[in-house]
Tab-separated table of C-alpha atoms and ligand atoms in Angstrom:
chain	number	residue	atom	x	y	z
A	1	UNK	CA	-74.391	38.852	-0.906
A	2	UNK	CA	-77.711	37.379	0.028
A	3	UNK	CA	-79.910	37.746	-3.042
A	4	UNK	CA	-83.041	37.221	-1.022
A	5	UNK	CA	-82.223	40.258	1.046
A	6	UNK	CA	-81.363	42.416	-1.916
A	7	UNK	CA	-84.692	43.308	-3.505
A	8	UNK	CA	-85.036	47.028	-2.854
A	9	UNK	CA	-82.448	47.142	-0.073
A	10	UNK	CA	-78.883	46.592	-1.151
A	11	UNK	CA	-77.969	44.481	1.860
A	12	UNK	CA	-74.907	42.346	2.598
A	13	UNK	CA	-74.211	40.181	5.585
A	14	UNK	CA	-71.468	40.882	8.118
A	15	UNK	CA	-71.489	38.669	11.206
A	16	UNK	CA	-75.236	38.411	11.751
A	17	UNK	CA	-75.916	41.926	10.536
A	18	UNK	CA	-77.457	43.133	7.271
A	19	UNK	CA	-75.253	46.023	6.226
A	20	UNK	CA	-75.541	48.393	3.269
A	21	UNK	CA	-72.951	47.983	0.526
A	22	UNK	CA	-71.123	51.176	1.530
A	23	UNK	CA	-70.618	49.834	5.062
A	24	UNK	CA	-69.202	46.601	3.651
A	25	UNK	CA	-66.857	48.655	1.462
A	26	UNK	CA	-65.772	50.617	4.548
A	27	UNK	CA	-65.139	47.411	6.459
A	28	UNK	CA	-63.170	45.942	3.555
A	29	UNK	CA	-61.073	49.052	2.964
A	30	UNK	CA	-60.691	50.739	6.356
A	31	UNK	CA	-61.435	48.212	9.082
A	32	UNK	CA	-57.944	46.691	9.428
A	33	UNK	CA	-56.049	49.962	9.295
A	34	UNK	CA	-58.593	52.162	11.081
A	35	UNK	CA	-56.803	54.454	13.494
A	36	UNK	CA	-58.979	55.661	16.317
A	37	UNK	CA	-57.787	58.463	18.547
A	38	UNK	CA	-58.059	58.253	22.313
A	39	UNK	CA	-60.204	61.379	22.384
A	40	UNK	CA	-62.562	60.450	19.530
A	41	UNK	CA	-66.242	60.673	20.459
A	42	UNK	CA	-68.659	58.371	18.636
A	43	UNK	CA	-72.422	58.604	18.389
A	44	UNK	CA	-73.568	55.079	17.600
A	45	UNK	CA	-77.072	53.848	16.814
A	46	UNK	CA	-79.388	51.738	14.754
A	47	UNK	CA	-80.951	54.079	12.135
A	48	UNK	CA	-84.049	56.138	13.008
A	49	UNK	CA	-83.509	56.136	16.744
A	50	UNK	CA	-82.698	59.844	17.192
A	51	UNK	CA	-79.102	59.827	15.921
A	52	UNK	CA	-79.230	63.279	14.315
A	53	UNK	CA	-80.795	64.821	17.404
A	54	UNK	CA	-78.090	63.326	19.608
A	55	UNK	CA	-75.336	64.428	17.218
A	56	UNK	CA	-76.507	68.033	17.383
A	57	UNK	CA	-76.673	67.879	21.181
A	58	UNK	CA	-73.172	66.405	21.428
A	59	UNK	CA	-71.837	68.975	18.979
A	60	UNK	CA	-73.228	71.873	21.007
A	61	UNK	CA	-71.995	70.537	24.329
A	62	UNK	CA	-68.603	69.806	22.901
A	63	UNK	CA	-68.226	73.175	21.140
A	64	UNK	CA	-69.178	75.147	24.260
A	65	UNK	CA	-72.510	75.946	22.664
A	66	UNK	CA	-71.193	77.369	19.404
A	67	UNK	CA	-74.635	77.939	17.902
A	68	UNK	CA	-73.149	79.999	15.078
A	69	UNK	CA	-71.069	77.146	13.674
A	70	UNK	CA	-73.930	74.729	14.263
A	71	UNK	CA	-76.112	76.915	12.072
A	72	UNK	CA	-73.592	77.478	9.321
A	73	UNK	CA	-71.660	74.218	8.956
A	74	UNK	CA	-73.442	71.107	7.710
A	75	UNK	CA	-73.803	68.358	10.310
A	76	UNK	CA	-72.079	65.813	8.092
A	77	UNK	CA	-68.977	68.005	8.000
A	78	UNK	CA	-68.995	68.631	11.742
A	79	UNK	CA	-69.879	65.070	12.613
A	80	UNK	CA	-69.093	62.669	9.731
A	81	UNK	CA	-70.887	59.364	9.254
A	82	UNK	CA	-67.733	57.302	8.968
A	83	UNK	CA	-68.831	54.346	6.846
A	84	UNK	CA	-71.123	56.254	4.450
A	85	UNK	CA	-70.076	56.697	0.835
A	86	UNK	CA	-70.867	60.438	0.972
A	87	UNK	CA	-68.058	60.832	3.521
A	88	UNK	CA	-64.578	61.500	2.245
A	89	UNK	CA	-62.669	59.281	4.646
A	90	UNK	CA	-59.366	61.033	4.046
A	91	UNK	CA	-61.008	64.171	5.473
A	92	UNK	CA	-61.963	62.182	8.570
A	93	UNK	CA	-58.333	61.112	8.932
A	94	UNK	CA	-57.259	64.755	8.755
A	95	UNK	CA	-59.849	66.205	11.135
A	96	UNK	CA	-58.561	68.084	14.148
A	97	UNK	CA	-58.918	66.399	17.532
A	98	UNK	CA	-61.123	65.622	19.257
A	99	UNK	CA	-63.170	64.231	16.394
A	100	UNK	CA	-66.947	63.809	16.606
A	101	UNK	CA	-67.964	60.801	14.530
A	102	UNK	CA	-71.184	58.967	13.756
A	103	UNK	CA	-71.622	55.316	12.881
A	104	UNK	CA	-74.500	52.871	12.612
A	105	UNK	CA	-72.154	49.888	12.847
A	106	UNK	CA	-73.075	47.422	15.580
A	107	UNK	CA	-70.601	46.836	18.421
A	108	UNK	CA	-69.326	43.605	16.899
A	109	UNK	CA	-68.517	45.280	13.563
A	110	UNK	CA	-66.728	48.342	14.988
A	111	UNK	CA	-63.072	48.727	14.020
A	112	UNK	CA	-60.965	47.045	16.686
A	113	UNK	CA	-58.939	50.181	17.391
A	114	UNK	CA	-62.059	52.027	18.635
A	115	UNK	CA	-62.591	49.300	21.207
A	116	UNK	CA	-58.897	48.978	22.076
A	117	UNK	CA	-58.550	52.702	22.730
A	118	UNK	CA	-61.804	52.722	24.679
A	119	UNK	CA	-63.062	55.782	22.835
A	120	UNK	CA	-66.154	57.425	24.267
A	121	UNK	CA	-69.306	56.101	22.626
A	122	UNK	CA	-72.817	57.414	23.137
A	123	UNK	CA	-75.428	54.942	21.992
A	124	UNK	CA	-79.066	55.867	21.464
A	125	UNK	CA	-82.042	53.635	20.882
A	126	UNK	CA	-85.813	53.885	20.726
A	127	UNK	CA	-88.767	51.535	20.981
A	128	UNK	CA	-88.870	49.193	17.965
A	129	UNK	CA	-92.440	50.066	16.952
A	130	UNK	CA	-91.600	53.750	16.447
A	131	UNK	CA	-88.307	52.768	14.795
A	132	UNK	CA	-90.163	50.606	12.264
A	133	UNK	CA	-92.576	53.441	11.433
A	134	UNK	CA	-89.811	56.028	11.154
A	135	UNK	CA	-87.674	53.665	9.043
A	136	UNK	CA	-90.607	52.972	6.726
A	137	UNK	CA	-91.033	56.664	5.940
A	138	UNK	CA	-87.287	57.088	5.564
A	139	UNK	CA	-87.052	54.135	3.159
A	140	UNK	CA	-89.823	55.660	1.041
A	141	UNK	CA	-87.972	58.984	0.993
A	142	UNK	CA	-84.450	57.671	0.382
A	143	UNK	CA	-83.355	57.962	-3.237
A	144	UNK	CA	-81.381	54.714	-2.979
A	145	UNK	CA	-84.264	52.594	-1.758
A	146	UNK	CA	-87.386	54.448	-2.940
A	147	UNK	CA	-89.425	51.912	-1.074
A	148	UNK	CA	-92.743	51.386	-2.794
A	149	UNK	CA	-94.388	48.889	-0.467
A	150	UNK	CA	-96.938	49.644	2.231
A	151	UNK	CA	-96.260	49.664	5.965
A	152	UNK	CA	-97.395	46.088	6.404
A	153	UNK	CA	-94.824	44.906	3.873
A	154	UNK	CA	-92.141	47.051	5.462
A	155	UNK	CA	-93.022	45.671	8.883
A	156	UNK	CA	-92.348	42.139	7.598
A	157	UNK	CA	-88.975	43.283	6.329
A	158	UNK	CA	-88.117	44.902	9.674
A	159	UNK	CA	-89.418	41.922	11.615
A	160	UNK	CA	-87.329	39.490	9.578
A	161	UNK	CA	-84.215	41.666	10.013
A	162	UNK	CA	-83.995	42.622	6.366
A	163	UNK	CA	-83.606	46.347	6.815
A	164	UNK	CA	-80.085	47.745	6.862
A	165	UNK	CA	-78.122	47.425	10.121
A	166	UNK	CA	-80.593	44.816	11.397
A	167	UNK	CA	-81.206	42.833	13.573
A	168	UNK	CA	-82.361	45.855	15.554
A	169	UNK	CA	-82.681	43.927	18.815
A	170	UNK	CA	-79.209	42.428	18.548
A	171	UNK	CA	-77.770	45.848	17.650
A	172	UNK	CA	-79.296	47.167	20.880
A	173	UNK	CA	-78.364	44.144	22.950
A	174	UNK	CA	-74.690	44.241	21.997
A	175	UNK	CA	-74.380	47.802	23.268
A	176	UNK	CA	-76.673	47.184	26.231
A	177	UNK	CA	-74.245	44.494	27.358
A	178	UNK	CA	-71.556	47.193	27.394
A	179	UNK	CA	-73.710	49.902	28.995
A	180	UNK	CA	-71.687	49.863	32.197
A	181	UNK	CA	-68.328	50.231	30.446
A	182	UNK	CA	-66.836	53.544	31.508
A	183	UNK	CA	-66.507	54.693	27.884
A	184	UNK	CA	-70.144	53.923	26.982
A	185	UNK	CA	-73.262	56.002	27.627
A	186	UNK	CA	-76.519	54.238	26.699
A	187	UNK	CA	-79.507	56.509	26.045
A	188	UNK	CA	-83.145	56.146	25.087
A	189	UNK	CA	-84.951	58.524	22.696
A	190	UNK	CA	-88.011	58.437	24.949
A	191	UNK	CA	-85.963	59.591	27.970
A	192	UNK	CA	-84.729	62.572	25.970
A	193	UNK	CA	-88.325	63.384	25.021
A	194	UNK	CA	-89.464	63.002	28.636
A	195	UNK	CA	-86.735	65.029	30.285
A	196	UNK	CA	-84.256	66.730	27.995
A	197	UNK	CA	-82.611	68.820	30.737
A	198	UNK	CA	-81.420	65.931	32.879
A	199	UNK	CA	-80.272	64.067	29.778
A	200	UNK	CA	-78.283	67.096	28.590
A	201	UNK	CA	-76.606	67.180	31.999
A	202	UNK	CA	-75.922	63.456	31.813
A	203	UNK	CA	-74.359	63.727	28.338
A	204	UNK	CA	-72.317	66.762	29.382
A	205	UNK	CA	-71.007	64.962	32.472
A	206	UNK	CA	-70.034	61.964	30.330
A	207	UNK	CA	-68.104	64.322	28.044
A	208	UNK	CA	-66.514	66.089	31.036
A	209	UNK	CA	-68.254	69.372	30.269
A	210	UNK	CA	-70.091	71.679	32.626
A	211	UNK	CA	-73.157	73.484	31.334
A	212	UNK	CA	-74.371	76.764	32.775
A	213	UNK	CA	-78.142	77.292	33.120
A	214	UNK	CA	-77.936	79.555	30.029
A	215	UNK	CA	-76.102	76.843	28.059
A	216	UNK	CA	-78.801	74.366	28.956
A	217	UNK	CA	-81.519	76.690	27.721
A	218	UNK	CA	-79.670	77.443	24.456
A	219	UNK	CA	-79.052	73.770	23.671
A	220	UNK	CA	-82.594	72.857	24.571
A	221	UNK	CA	-83.985	75.550	22.280
A	222	UNK	CA	-81.649	74.841	19.370
A	223	UNK	CA	-82.198	71.065	19.439
A	224	UNK	CA	-85.933	71.222	19.888
A	225	UNK	CA	-87.696	69.273	17.108
A	226	UNK	CA	-89.295	72.310	15.474
A	227	UNK	CA	-86.112	74.296	15.612
A	228	UNK	CA	-83.959	71.491	14.139
A	229	UNK	CA	-86.516	70.901	11.401
A	230	UNK	CA	-86.084	74.532	10.335
A	231	UNK	CA	-82.283	74.498	10.489
A	232	UNK	CA	-80.616	74.118	7.124
A	233	UNK	CA	-77.348	72.747	8.578
A	234	UNK	CA	-79.108	69.766	10.153
A	235	UNK	CA	-81.535	69.187	7.291
A	236	UNK	CA	-79.177	66.595	5.790
A	237	UNK	CA	-79.349	68.583	2.577
A	238	UNK	CA	-75.789	67.569	1.708
A	239	UNK	CA	-76.832	63.950	1.807
A	240	UNK	CA	-77.606	63.320	-1.823
A	241	UNK	CA	-79.456	60.168	-0.867
A	242	UNK	CA	-82.275	62.157	0.736
A	243	UNK	CA	-84.965	62.680	-1.829
A	244	UNK	CA	-86.977	65.219	0.091
A	245	UNK	CA	-84.916	66.810	2.833
A	246	UNK	CA	-87.892	68.410	4.559
A	247	UNK	CA	-89.516	65.155	5.483
A	248	UNK	CA	-86.510	63.805	7.401
A	249	UNK	CA	-87.965	65.668	10.396
A	250	UNK	CA	-91.217	63.828	10.249
A	251	UNK	CA	-93.023	63.806	13.612
A	252	UNK	CA	-90.418	63.438	16.337
A	253	UNK	CA	-92.917	61.823	18.701
A	254	UNK	CA	-93.227	58.800	20.930
A	255	UNK	CA	-96.164	56.567	20.021
A	256	UNK	CA	-96.787	57.279	16.343
A	257	UNK	CA	-96.760	53.466	15.944
A	258	UNK	CA	-100.387	53.543	17.128
A	259	UNK	CA	-101.318	54.921	13.713
A	260	UNK	CA	-99.678	51.990	11.891
A	261	UNK	CA	-99.478	48.841	14.029
A	262	UNK	CA	-102.198	46.197	13.997
A	263	UNK	CA	-102.758	44.008	17.050
A	264	UNK	CA	-101.031	41.145	15.192
A	265	UNK	CA	-97.941	43.239	14.521
A	266	UNK	CA	-97.777	44.287	18.176
A	267	UNK	CA	-98.029	40.678	19.272
A	268	UNK	CA	-95.423	39.412	16.788
A	269	UNK	CA	-92.898	42.065	17.716
A	270	UNK	CA	-93.561	41.775	21.462
A	271	UNK	CA	-92.987	38.022	21.296
A	272	UNK	CA	-89.702	38.562	19.516
A	273	UNK	CA	-88.601	41.292	21.941
A	274	UNK	CA	-89.416	39.039	24.902
A	275	UNK	CA	-87.526	36.124	23.385
A	276	UNK	CA	-84.409	38.009	22.280
A	277	UNK	CA	-84.118	40.316	25.275
A	278	UNK	CA	-85.177	37.900	27.989
A	279	UNK	CA	-83.124	38.295	31.173
A	280	UNK	CA	-81.198	41.221	29.659
A	281	UNK	CA	-83.079	43.909	31.583
A	282	UNK	CA	-83.421	45.960	28.388
A	283	UNK	CA	-86.926	47.408	28.175
A	284	UNK	CA	-88.535	49.893	25.838
A	285	UNK	CA	-90.979	52.732	26.445
A	286	UNK	CA	-93.892	52.739	23.982
A	287	UNK	CA	-95.751	55.798	25.203
A	288	UNK	CA	-95.127	58.762	27.461
B	301	A3P	P1	-89.738	60.244	13.165
B	301	A3P	O1	-89.611	59.658	11.784
B	301	A3P	O2	-90.508	59.350	14.091
B	301	A3P	O3	-90.263	61.632	13.159
B	301	A3P	P2	-82.231	59.357	12.986
B	301	A3P	O4	-81.607	60.690	13.157
B	301	A3P	O5	-81.614	58.291	13.815
B	301	A3P	O6	-82.385	58.999	11.555
B	301	A3P	O7	-83.720	59.459	13.598
B	301	A3P	C1	-84.718	60.155	12.926
B	301	A3P	C2	-85.919	60.295	13.838
B	301	A3P	O8	-85.591	61.216	14.899
B	301	A3P	C3	-87.119	60.854	13.108
B	301	A3P	O9	-88.260	60.315	13.792
B	301	A3P	C4	-86.938	62.342	13.392
B	301	A3P	O10	-88.113	63.109	13.210
B	301	A3P	C5	-86.522	62.296	14.854
B	301	A3P	N1	-85.863	63.531	15.297
B	301	A3P	C6	-84.900	64.238	14.658
B	301	A3P	N2	-84.580	65.339	15.352
B	301	A3P	C7	-85.352	65.338	16.463
B	301	A3P	C8	-85.491	66.239	17.567
B	301	A3P	N3	-84.776	67.353	17.651
B	301	A3P	N4	-86.387	65.909	18.523
B	301	A3P	C9	-87.120	64.771	18.451
B	301	A3P	N5	-87.039	63.896	17.410
B	301	A3P	C10	-86.169	64.175	16.431
């Protein structure tokens, strides 16, 4: 455990990544024996990049638009977060196939069997400025962290890769380098905001599903920001770590960073992005 990282975030190192203690526990207890199934579908992401939105979309596509179950069953039951302590892993082992599973683990920390079996993985990311702002509000809201600092202090933490599942850029880059694998679909939050319909079609095609025009409309309506914010089953209310469930759906916009970032912060982060991602072709969208 790196004491310097601990402060308000309970962070442990795994490879180069700062993981929460529950993820380390998962790796210690389940990693070696983890049994993936060939038809498992994983939604993978760095936190605050649109994971919940993507999970709900994948659930609806996969369930042939079963809005009723989406409204009545909690998302964490339908789509467990495998390494989180709130998840009863024996229930995950007993789920019917195909399983829909969520993880924030980076590519290099994923259980080997997931990679061996080439399970389908949909990865989502978002521009790092909006991620930092969203993560700041989440850290303030989370019972476990109850972050008390201001945004400037949080920015330093994010910049120096001291927030859980960081480094953000490396998390992205690892999956980006696998974006052309046939079992990987790499998505951007901003693309979903810009054109949800073509992204729904893209996700459906990846999952070998066909969507009728009516299906498309239903999914679009149900997963719209305002609609998801009102839906109890996606409000993460079962997640005891959420202090105030309402504020999980905060703004759902591209570009809220403009209300928080100073010119210095923009410059610092841009320099880091350019250095880490140089020649990778990975580029972010900061405004629509
Ligand atoms: P903001 O804090 O910027 O509002 P994650 O699910 O990975 O934790 O990501 C949370 C972010 O996605 C939050 O961003 C949240 O508001 C946003 N979000 C959740 N559902 C959304 C939706 N249906 N449409 C757009 N954004 C959504």
